[in-house]
Short mmCIF file of C-alpha atoms in Angstrom, two decimals:
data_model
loop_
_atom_site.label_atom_id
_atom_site.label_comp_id
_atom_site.label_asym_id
_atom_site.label_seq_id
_atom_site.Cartn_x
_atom_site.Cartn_y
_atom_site.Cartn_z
CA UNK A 104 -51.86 3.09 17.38
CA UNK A 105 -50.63 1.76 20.85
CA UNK A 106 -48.14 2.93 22.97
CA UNK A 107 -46.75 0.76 25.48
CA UNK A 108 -47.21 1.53 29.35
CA UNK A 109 -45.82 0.19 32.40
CA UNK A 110 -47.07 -3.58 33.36
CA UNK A 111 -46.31 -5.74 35.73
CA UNK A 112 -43.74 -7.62 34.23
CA UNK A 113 -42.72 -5.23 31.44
CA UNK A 114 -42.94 -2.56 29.41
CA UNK A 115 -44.31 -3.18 26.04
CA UNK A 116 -41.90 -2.57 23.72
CA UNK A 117 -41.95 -0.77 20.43
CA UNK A 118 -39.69 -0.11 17.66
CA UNK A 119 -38.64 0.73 13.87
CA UNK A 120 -35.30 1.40 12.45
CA UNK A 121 -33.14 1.77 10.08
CA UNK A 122 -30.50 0.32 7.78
CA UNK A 123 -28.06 2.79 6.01
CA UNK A 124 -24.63 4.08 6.08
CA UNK A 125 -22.21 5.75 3.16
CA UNK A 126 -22.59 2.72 0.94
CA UNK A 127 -24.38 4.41 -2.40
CA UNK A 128 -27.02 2.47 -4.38
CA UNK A 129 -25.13 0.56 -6.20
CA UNK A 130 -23.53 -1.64 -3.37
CA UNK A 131 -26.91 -2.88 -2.59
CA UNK A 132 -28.11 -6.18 -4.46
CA UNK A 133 -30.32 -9.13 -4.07
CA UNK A 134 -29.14 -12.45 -3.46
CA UNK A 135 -27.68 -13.57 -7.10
CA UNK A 136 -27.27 -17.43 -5.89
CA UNK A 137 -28.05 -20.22 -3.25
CA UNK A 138 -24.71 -19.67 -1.60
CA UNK A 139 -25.72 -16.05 -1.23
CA UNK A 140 -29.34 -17.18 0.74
CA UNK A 141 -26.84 -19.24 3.08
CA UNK A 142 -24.71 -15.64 4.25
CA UNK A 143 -25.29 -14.98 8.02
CA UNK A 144 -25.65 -12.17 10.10
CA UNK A 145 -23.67 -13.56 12.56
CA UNK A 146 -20.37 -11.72 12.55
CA UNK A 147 -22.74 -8.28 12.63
CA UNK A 148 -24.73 -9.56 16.02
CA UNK A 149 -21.25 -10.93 17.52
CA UNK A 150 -19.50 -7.10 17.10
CA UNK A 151 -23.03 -5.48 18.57
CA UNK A 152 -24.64 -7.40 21.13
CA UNK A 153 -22.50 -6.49 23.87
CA UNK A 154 -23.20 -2.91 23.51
CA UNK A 155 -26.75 -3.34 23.69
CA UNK A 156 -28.17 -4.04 27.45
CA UNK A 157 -31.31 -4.48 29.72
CA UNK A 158 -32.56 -2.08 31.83
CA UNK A 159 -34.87 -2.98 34.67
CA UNK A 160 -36.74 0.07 36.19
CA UNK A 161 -38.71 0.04 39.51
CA UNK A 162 -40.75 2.43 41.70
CA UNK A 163 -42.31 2.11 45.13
CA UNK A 164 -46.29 2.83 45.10
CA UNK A 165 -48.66 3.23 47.79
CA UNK A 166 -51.68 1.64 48.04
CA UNK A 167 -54.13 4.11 49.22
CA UNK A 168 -57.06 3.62 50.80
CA UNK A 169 -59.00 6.73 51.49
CA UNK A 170 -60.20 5.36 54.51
CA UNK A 171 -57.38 5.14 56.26
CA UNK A 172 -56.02 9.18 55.23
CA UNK A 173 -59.22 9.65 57.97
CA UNK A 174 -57.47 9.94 61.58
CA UNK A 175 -61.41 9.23 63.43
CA UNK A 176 -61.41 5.88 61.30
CA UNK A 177 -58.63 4.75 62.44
CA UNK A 178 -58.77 5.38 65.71
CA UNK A 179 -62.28 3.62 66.12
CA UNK A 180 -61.21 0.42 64.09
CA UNK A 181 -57.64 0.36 65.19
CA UNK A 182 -56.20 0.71 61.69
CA UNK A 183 -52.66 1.49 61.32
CA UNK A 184 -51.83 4.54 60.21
CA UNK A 185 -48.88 3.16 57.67
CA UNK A 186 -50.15 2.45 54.36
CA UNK A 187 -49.05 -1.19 52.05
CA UNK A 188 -46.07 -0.63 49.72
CA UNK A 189 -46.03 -2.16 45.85
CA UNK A 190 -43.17 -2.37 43.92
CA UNK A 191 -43.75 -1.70 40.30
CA UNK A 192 -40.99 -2.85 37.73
CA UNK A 193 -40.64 -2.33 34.40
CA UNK A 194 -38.54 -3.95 31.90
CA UNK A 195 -36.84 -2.35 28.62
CA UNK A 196 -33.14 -2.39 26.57
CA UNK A 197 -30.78 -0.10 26.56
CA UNK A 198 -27.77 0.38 23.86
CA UNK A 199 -24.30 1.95 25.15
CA UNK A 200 -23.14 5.11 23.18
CA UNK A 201 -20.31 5.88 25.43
CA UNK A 202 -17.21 3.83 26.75
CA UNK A 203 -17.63 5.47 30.32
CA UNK A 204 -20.87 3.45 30.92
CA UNK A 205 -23.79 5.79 29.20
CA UNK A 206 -26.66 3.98 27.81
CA UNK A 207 -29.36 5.41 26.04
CA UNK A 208 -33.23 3.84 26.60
CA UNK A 209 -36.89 5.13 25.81
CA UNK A 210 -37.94 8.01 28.80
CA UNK A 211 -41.47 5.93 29.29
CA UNK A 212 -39.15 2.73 29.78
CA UNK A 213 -37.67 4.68 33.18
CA UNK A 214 -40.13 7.60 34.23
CA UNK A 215 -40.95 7.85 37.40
CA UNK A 216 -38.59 4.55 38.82
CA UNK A 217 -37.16 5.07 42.14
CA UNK A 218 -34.19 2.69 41.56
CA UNK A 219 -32.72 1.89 37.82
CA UNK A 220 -30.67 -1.42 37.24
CA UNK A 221 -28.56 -2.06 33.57
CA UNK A 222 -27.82 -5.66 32.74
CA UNK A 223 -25.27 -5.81 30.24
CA UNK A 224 -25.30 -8.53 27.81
CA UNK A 225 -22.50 -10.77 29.75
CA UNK A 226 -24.75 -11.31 32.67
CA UNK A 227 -23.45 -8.48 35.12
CA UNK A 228 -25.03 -5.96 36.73
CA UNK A 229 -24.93 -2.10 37.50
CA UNK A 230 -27.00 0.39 39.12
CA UNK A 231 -27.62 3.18 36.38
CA UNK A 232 -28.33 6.94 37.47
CA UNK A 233 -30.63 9.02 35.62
CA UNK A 234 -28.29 11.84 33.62
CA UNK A 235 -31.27 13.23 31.54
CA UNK A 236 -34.82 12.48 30.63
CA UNK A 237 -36.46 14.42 27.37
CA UNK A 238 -40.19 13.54 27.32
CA UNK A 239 -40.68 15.29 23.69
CA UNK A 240 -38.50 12.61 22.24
CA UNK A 241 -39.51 9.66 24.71
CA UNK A 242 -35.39 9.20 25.32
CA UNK A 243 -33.49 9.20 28.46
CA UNK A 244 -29.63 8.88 29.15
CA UNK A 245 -28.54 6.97 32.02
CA UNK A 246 -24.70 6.70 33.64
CA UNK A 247 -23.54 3.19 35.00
CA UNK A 248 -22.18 3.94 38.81
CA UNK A 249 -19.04 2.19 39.63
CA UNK A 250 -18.13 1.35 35.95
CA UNK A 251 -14.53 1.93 35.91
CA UNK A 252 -13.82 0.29 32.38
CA UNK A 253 -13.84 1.15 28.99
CA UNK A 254 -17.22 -1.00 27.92
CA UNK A 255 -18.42 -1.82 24.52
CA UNK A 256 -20.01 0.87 22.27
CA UNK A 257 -22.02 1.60 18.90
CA UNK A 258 -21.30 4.18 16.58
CA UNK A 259 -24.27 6.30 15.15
CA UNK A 260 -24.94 6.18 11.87
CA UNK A 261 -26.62 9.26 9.52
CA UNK A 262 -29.63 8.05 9.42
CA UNK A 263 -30.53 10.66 6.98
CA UNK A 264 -28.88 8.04 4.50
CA UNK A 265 -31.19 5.24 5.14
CA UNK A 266 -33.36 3.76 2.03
CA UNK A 267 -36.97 1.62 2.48
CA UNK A 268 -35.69 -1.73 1.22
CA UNK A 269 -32.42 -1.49 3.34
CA UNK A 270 -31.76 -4.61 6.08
CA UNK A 271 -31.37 -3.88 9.37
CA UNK A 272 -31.67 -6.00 12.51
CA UNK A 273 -33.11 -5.18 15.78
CA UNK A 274 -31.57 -6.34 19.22
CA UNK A 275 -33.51 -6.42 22.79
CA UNK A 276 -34.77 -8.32 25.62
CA UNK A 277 -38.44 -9.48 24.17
CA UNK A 278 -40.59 -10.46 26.86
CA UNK A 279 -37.70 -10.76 29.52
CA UNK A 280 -36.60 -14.19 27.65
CA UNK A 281 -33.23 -12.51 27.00
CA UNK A 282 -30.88 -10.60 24.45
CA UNK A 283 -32.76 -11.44 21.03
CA UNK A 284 -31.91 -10.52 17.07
CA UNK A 285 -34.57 -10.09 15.16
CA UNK A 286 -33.83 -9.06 10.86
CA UNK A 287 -35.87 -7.53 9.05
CA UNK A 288 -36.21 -4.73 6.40
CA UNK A 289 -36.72 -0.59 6.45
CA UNK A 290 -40.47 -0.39 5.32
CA UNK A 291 -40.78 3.37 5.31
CA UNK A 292 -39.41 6.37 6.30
CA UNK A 293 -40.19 10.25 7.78
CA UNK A 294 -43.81 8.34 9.62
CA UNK A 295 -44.91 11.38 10.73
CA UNK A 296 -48.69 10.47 11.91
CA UNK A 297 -47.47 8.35 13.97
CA UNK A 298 -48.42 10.27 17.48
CA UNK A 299 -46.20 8.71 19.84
CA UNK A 300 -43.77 12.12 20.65
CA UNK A 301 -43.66 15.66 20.09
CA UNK A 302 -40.95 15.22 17.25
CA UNK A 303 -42.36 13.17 14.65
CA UNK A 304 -40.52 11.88 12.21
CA UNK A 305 -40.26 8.07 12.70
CA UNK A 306 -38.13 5.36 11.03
CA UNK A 307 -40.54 1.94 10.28
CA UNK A 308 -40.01 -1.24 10.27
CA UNK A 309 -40.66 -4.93 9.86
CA UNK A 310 -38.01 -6.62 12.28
CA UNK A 311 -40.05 -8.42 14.74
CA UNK A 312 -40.67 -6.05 17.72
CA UNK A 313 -42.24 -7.39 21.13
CA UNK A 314 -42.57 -6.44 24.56
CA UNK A 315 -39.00 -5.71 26.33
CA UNK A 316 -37.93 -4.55 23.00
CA UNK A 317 -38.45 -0.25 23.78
CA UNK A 318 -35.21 1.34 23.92
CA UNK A 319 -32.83 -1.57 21.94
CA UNK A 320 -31.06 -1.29 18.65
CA UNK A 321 -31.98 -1.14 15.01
CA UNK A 322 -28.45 -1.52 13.45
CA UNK A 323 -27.35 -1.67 9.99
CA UNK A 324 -25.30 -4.12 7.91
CA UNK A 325 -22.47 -1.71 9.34
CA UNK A 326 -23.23 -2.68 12.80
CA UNK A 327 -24.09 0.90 13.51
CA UNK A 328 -27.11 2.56 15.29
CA UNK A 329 -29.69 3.81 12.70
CA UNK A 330 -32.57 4.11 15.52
CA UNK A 331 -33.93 3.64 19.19
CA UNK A 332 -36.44 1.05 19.18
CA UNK A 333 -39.71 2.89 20.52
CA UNK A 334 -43.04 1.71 19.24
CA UNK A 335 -45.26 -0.78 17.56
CA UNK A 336 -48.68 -0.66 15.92
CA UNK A 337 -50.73 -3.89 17.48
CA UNK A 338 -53.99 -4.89 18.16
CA UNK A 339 -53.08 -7.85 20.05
CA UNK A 340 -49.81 -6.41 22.15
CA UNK A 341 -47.20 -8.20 19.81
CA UNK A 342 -45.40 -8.20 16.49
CA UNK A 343 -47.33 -7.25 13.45
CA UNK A 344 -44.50 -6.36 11.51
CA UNK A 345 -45.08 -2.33 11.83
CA UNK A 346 -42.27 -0.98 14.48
CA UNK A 347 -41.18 2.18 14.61
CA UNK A 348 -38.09 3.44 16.11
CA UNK A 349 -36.23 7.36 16.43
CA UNK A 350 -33.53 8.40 13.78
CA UNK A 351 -30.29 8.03 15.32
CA UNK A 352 -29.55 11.62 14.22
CA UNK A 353 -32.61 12.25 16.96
CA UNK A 354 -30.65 10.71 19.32
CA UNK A 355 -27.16 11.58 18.84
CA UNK A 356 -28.80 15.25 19.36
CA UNK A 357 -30.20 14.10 22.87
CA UNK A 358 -27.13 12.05 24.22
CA UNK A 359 -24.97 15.36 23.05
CA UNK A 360 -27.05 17.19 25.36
CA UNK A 361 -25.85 14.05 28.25
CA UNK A 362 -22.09 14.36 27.75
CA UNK A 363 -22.08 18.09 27.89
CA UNK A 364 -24.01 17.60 31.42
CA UNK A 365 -27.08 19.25 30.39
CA UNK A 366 -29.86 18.52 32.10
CA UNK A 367 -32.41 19.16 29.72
CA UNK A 368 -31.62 18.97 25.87
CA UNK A 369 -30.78 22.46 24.00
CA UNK A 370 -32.17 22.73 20.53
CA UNK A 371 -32.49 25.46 17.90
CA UNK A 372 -35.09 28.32 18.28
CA UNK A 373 -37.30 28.46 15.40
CA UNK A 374 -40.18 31.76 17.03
CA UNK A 375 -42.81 30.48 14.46
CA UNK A 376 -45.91 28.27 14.45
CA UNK A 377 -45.98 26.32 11.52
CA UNK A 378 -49.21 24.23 10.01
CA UNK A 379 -50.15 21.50 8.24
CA UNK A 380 -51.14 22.43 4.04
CA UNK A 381 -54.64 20.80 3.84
CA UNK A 382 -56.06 20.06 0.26
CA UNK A 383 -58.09 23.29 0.93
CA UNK A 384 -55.54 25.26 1.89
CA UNK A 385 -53.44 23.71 -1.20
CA UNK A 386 -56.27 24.26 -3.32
CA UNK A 387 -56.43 28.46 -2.03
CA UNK A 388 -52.51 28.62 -2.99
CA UNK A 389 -52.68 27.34 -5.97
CA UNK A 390 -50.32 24.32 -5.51
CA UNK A 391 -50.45 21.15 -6.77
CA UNK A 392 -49.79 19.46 -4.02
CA UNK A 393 -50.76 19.70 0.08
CA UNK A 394 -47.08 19.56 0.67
CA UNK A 395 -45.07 22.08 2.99
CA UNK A 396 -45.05 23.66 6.42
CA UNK A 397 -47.23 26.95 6.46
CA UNK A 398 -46.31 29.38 8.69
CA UNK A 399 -49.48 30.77 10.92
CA UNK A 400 -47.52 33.06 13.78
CA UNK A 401 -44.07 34.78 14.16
CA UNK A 402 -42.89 35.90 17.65
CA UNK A 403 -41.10 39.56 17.14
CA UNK A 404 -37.31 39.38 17.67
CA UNK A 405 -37.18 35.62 17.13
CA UNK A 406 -34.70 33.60 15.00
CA UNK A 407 -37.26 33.40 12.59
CA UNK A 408 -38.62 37.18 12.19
CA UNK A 409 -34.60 38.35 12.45
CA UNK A 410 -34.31 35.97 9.14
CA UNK A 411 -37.33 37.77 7.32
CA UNK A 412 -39.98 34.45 7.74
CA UNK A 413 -43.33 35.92 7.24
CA UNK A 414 -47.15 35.11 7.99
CA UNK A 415 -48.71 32.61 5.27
CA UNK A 416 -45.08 31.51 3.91
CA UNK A 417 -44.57 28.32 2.81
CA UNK A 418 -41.65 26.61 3.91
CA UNK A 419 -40.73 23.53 1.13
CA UNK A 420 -37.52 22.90 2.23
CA UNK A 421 -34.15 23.28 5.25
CA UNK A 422 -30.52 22.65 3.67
CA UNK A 423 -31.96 20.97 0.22
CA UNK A 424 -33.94 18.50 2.19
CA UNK A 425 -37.49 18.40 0.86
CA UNK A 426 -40.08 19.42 3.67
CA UNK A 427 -43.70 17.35 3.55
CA UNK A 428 -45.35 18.67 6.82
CA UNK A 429 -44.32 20.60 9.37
CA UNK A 430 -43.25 17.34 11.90
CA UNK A 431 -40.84 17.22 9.18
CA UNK A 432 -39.70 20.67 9.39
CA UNK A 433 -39.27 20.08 13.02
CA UNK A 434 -37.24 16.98 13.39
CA UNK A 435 -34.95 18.97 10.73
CA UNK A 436 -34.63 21.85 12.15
CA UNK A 437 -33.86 19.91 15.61
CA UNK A 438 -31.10 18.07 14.49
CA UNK A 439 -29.27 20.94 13.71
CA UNK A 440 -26.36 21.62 15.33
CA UNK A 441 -26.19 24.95 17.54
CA UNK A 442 -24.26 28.05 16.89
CA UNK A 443 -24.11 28.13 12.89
CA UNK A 444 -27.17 28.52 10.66
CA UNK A 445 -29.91 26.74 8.30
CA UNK A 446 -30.99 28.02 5.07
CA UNK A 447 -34.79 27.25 4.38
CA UNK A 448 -36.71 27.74 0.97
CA UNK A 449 -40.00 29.46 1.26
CA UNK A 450 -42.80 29.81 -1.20
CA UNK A 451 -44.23 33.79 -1.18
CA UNK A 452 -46.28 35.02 -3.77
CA UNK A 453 -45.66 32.21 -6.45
CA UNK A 454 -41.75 32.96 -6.31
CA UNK A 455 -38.81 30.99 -3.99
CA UNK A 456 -37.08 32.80 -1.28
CA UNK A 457 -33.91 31.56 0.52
CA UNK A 458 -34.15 32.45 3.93
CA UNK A 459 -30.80 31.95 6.14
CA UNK A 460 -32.27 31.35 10.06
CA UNK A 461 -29.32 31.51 12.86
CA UNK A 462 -29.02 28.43 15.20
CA UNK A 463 -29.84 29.64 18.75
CA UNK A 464 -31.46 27.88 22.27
CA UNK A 465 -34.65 30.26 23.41
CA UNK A 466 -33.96 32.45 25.29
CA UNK A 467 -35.49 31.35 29.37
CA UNK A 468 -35.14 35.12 31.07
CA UNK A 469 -38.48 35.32 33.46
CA UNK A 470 -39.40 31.73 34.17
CA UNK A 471 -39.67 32.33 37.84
CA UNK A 472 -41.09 28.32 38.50
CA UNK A 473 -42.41 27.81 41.70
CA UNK A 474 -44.42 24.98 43.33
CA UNK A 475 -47.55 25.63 45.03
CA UNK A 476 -47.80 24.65 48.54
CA UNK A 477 -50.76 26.62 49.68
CA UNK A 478 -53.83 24.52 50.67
CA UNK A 479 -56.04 24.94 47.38
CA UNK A 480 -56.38 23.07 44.17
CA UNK A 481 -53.39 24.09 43.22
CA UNK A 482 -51.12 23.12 45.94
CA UNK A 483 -48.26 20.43 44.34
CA UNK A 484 -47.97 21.79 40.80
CA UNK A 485 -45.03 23.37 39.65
CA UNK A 486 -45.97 26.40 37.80
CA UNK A 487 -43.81 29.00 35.14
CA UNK A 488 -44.02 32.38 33.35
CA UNK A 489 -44.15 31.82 29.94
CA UNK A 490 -40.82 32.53 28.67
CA UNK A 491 -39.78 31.54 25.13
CA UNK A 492 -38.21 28.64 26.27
CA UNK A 493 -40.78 27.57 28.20
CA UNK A 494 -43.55 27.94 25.34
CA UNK A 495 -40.75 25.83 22.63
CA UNK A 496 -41.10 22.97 25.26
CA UNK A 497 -44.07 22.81 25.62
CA UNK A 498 -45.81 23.56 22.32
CA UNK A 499 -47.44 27.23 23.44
CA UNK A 500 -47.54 30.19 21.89
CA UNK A 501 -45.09 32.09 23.19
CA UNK A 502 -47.56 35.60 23.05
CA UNK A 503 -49.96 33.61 25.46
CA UNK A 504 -50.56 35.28 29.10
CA UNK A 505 -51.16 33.41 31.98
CA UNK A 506 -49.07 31.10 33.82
CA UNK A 507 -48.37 27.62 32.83
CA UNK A 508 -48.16 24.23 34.59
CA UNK A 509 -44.76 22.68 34.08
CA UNK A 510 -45.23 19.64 36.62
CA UNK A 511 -47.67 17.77 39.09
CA UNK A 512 -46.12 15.45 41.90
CA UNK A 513 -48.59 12.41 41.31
CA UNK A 514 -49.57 12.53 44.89
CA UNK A 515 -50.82 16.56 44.85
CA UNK A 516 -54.37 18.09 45.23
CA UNK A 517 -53.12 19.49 41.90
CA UNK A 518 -53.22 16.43 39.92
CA UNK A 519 -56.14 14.87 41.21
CA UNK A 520 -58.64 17.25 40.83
CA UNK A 521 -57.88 17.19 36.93
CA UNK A 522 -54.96 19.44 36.41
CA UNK A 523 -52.56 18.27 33.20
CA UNK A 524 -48.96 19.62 32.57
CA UNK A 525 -49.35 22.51 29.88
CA UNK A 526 -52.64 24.21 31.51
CA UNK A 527 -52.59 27.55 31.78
CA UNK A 528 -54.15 29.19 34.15
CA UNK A 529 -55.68 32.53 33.12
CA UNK A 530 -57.84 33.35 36.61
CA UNK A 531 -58.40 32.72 39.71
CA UNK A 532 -61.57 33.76 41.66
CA UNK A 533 -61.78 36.71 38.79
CA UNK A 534 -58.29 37.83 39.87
CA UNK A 535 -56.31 37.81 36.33
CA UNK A 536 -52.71 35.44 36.50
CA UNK A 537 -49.93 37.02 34.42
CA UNK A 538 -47.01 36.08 36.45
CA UNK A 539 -46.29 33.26 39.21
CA UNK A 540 -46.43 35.31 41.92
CA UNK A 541 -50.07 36.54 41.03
CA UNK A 542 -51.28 32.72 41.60
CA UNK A 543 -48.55 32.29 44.63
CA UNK A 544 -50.30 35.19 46.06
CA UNK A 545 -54.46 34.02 45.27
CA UNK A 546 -53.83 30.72 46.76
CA UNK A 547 -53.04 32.13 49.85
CA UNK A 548 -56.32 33.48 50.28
CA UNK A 549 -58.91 31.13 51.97
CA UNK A 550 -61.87 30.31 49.42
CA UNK A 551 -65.29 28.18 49.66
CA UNK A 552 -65.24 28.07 45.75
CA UNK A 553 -62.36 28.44 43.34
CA UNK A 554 -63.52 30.01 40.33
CA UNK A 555 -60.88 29.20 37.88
CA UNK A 556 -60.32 29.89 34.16
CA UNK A 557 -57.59 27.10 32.33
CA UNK A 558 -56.76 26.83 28.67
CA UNK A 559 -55.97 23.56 27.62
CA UNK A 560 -55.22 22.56 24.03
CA UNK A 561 -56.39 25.59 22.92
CA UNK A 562 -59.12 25.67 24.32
CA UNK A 563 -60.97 28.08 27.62
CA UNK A 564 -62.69 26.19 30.51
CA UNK A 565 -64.32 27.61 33.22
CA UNK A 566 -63.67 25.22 36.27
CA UNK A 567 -65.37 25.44 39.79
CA UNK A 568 -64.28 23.25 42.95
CA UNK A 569 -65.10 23.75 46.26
CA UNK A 570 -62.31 24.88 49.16
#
């Protein structure tokens, strides 16, 4: 599995999607004649290509040469102390979702750019502003500046409703060569090993996907949006006929988040670690199939242990909809709007039990995020308490002490001596970190060696580096 990353001329695209809407089963048909073969697509693409649009990202990097960061060197071989510039650019699609200019694109298509540019699909161009970027989904939201015009839109479809079999067609800019349609047919649904983002839960596809592509269309026969283009599996960096794009449920969830001027998207609060139900495990339960979401941990005086959720439940299904692993679970259980409730069915002791589980954000009391600035090896990460909300994004448990790494500026002492977003840093020089201020305050302190314990994945490591 490949995921696309930044090259010099584009950003290689991905994508899946869906077909679907609120025709049933019986609408659906094969071609029954010749004159049937002969229908075109054409008034669909006509009513949706304007809404979908390019979007050209580009950030400034410095070429660094070690040499000249010492002042002796350059004084002795008259080097100047101002380093080359590079330009990188990136290219992706965009699709509008809002008549006041927002477009919604893949977060990898504009992370890190220093200056965002949206074609639209009659030539003319806008500079775009970043509204909101949400890394566990790979989307981002941007807002055309200056737009002041209604401009074309699609509608989101339920992509809930989709079937493998249905058409849809995918729309982006391919290699740079231009707005492209490519057709093509849902080939499954609910991928959920697909490891591209946090929520998995992908639609696939066999519309021709290329380069350029990450962040376009998959419509339906409706002309509506049934998914974000995203990824595609290749060995050769083109179309193999397996894309894979994000429910548009996914991302009418995210862009929600946009309108409301969110800067970070506000889900549900489940309070539980769920896990996968291995053959073994299956096998232990006495189920017939590995099927489920098991749930391994409950955080007191979450959503979850308020409902009555236990340790070793099973959870089978959310609101009627089956549940096969617990991706599954999550992308449900995301989509869910805030403020009401879910009802979940839950295998305990060879009986069913409906569980009703209130829809609320975690709670972020205690974050207290700082960024290091004290010469040591930590100096340029952003750091937090772990709060509930803190541990939901970014996959901790939220009973873990320490302090957790929320950020790195690329350029920091932080992120080149090894550091990763998610670390948590337990100790430091044998002093024990349990809020911010306990590493604010050991940094300070000058040091020949920094004796530090992280846990990553999981996992303890014992790091040394020198001062």
């Amino acid at each position: 599995m490949f995921r696309f990353t930044l090259t010099v001329a584009a950003v290689i695209g991905c994508a899946a999607a869906v077909a679907g809407g609120s025709a049933g089963a019986q609408d659906r048909r094969v071609p029954a004649s010749p004159a049937d073969v002969k229908l075109s697509y054409a008034p669909i693409v006509q009513r949706v290509t304007p809404a979908v649009v390019n979007v050209y990202a580009a950030k400034t990097i410095q070429n660094r040469n070690p040499l000249l960061d010492d002042p002796i060197f350059r004084r002795f071989f008259g080097v100047p102390g101002q380093q080359p510039e590079q330009m990188q650019r990136s290219l992706g699609s965009g699709v509008m979702v809002d008549a006041s200019g927002l477009v919604v694109t893949n977060n990898h298509v504009i992370e890190g750019a220093d200056q965002v540019k949206v074609s639209l699909a009659d030539k003319r161009e806008f500079e775009a502003e970043i509204v909101l970027k949400d890394s566990r989904t790979d989307l981002a939201v941007l807002r055309l500046k200056d737009g002041r015009e209604k401009f074309p839109t699609l509608d989101f479809a339920n992509s809930d409703e989709l079937l493998v079999g249905d058409v849809v067609l995918a729309i982006g800019n391919p290699f740079g060569v231009g707005q492209t349609v490519t057709h093509g047919i849902v080939s499954a649904l609910a991928r959920t090993q697909v490891g591209i983002t946090d929520y998995q839960f992908f639609i696939q596809t066999d519309a021709p996907i290329n380069p350029g592509n990450s962040g376009g269309a998959l419509v339906d026969m409706n002309g509506r949006l049934v998914g974000v283009n995203t990824a595609i599996f290749s060995r050769s960096g083109g179309s193999q006929g397996i894309g894979f794009a994000i429910p548009a449920n996914m991302v009418r969830v995210v862009v929600a988040s946009a309108r409301s001027g969110g800067k970070a998207v506000k889900r549900p609060w489940l309070g539980a670690r769920l896990q996968a139900v291995t053959p073994e495990i299956a096998e232990t339960l006495g189920l017939r199939l590995p099927n489920g979401a098991l749930v391994a941990n409950v955080a007191p005086n979450s959503p979850a242990a308020r409902a009555g959720l236990k340790l070793s439940d099973l959870i089978v299904a959310i609101d009627g909809q089956t549940v096969d692993d617990p991706n599954a679970f999550d992308y449900r259980f995301a989509t869910r709007p805030l403020g009401g409730s879910t009802q979940v069915d839950v295998q305990r002791g060879g009986k069913t039990v409906k569980l009703t589980i209130p829809l609320e954000t975690a709670p972020d009391t205690g974050r207290d995020e700082i960024v290091i600035k004290s010469r040591s090896p930590f100096q340029g990460a952003k750091v937090a308490n772990i709060s509930p909300a803190v541990a939901e994004e970014l996959r901790l448990d939220a009973n873990t002490d320490g302090v957790v790494v929320t950020d790195l500026a690329e350029d920091s002492t932080a992120a080149s001596v090894g550091f990763q977003k998610g670390d948590i840093i337990v100790a430091v020089n044998n002093q024990k970190i349990v809020k911010t201020g306990d590493l604010e305050r050991a940094t300070r302190e000058t040091a020949r060696l920094w004796r530090i314990v992280v846990v990553r994945g999981g996992q303890q490591i014992n790091v040394t580096l020198g001062g």
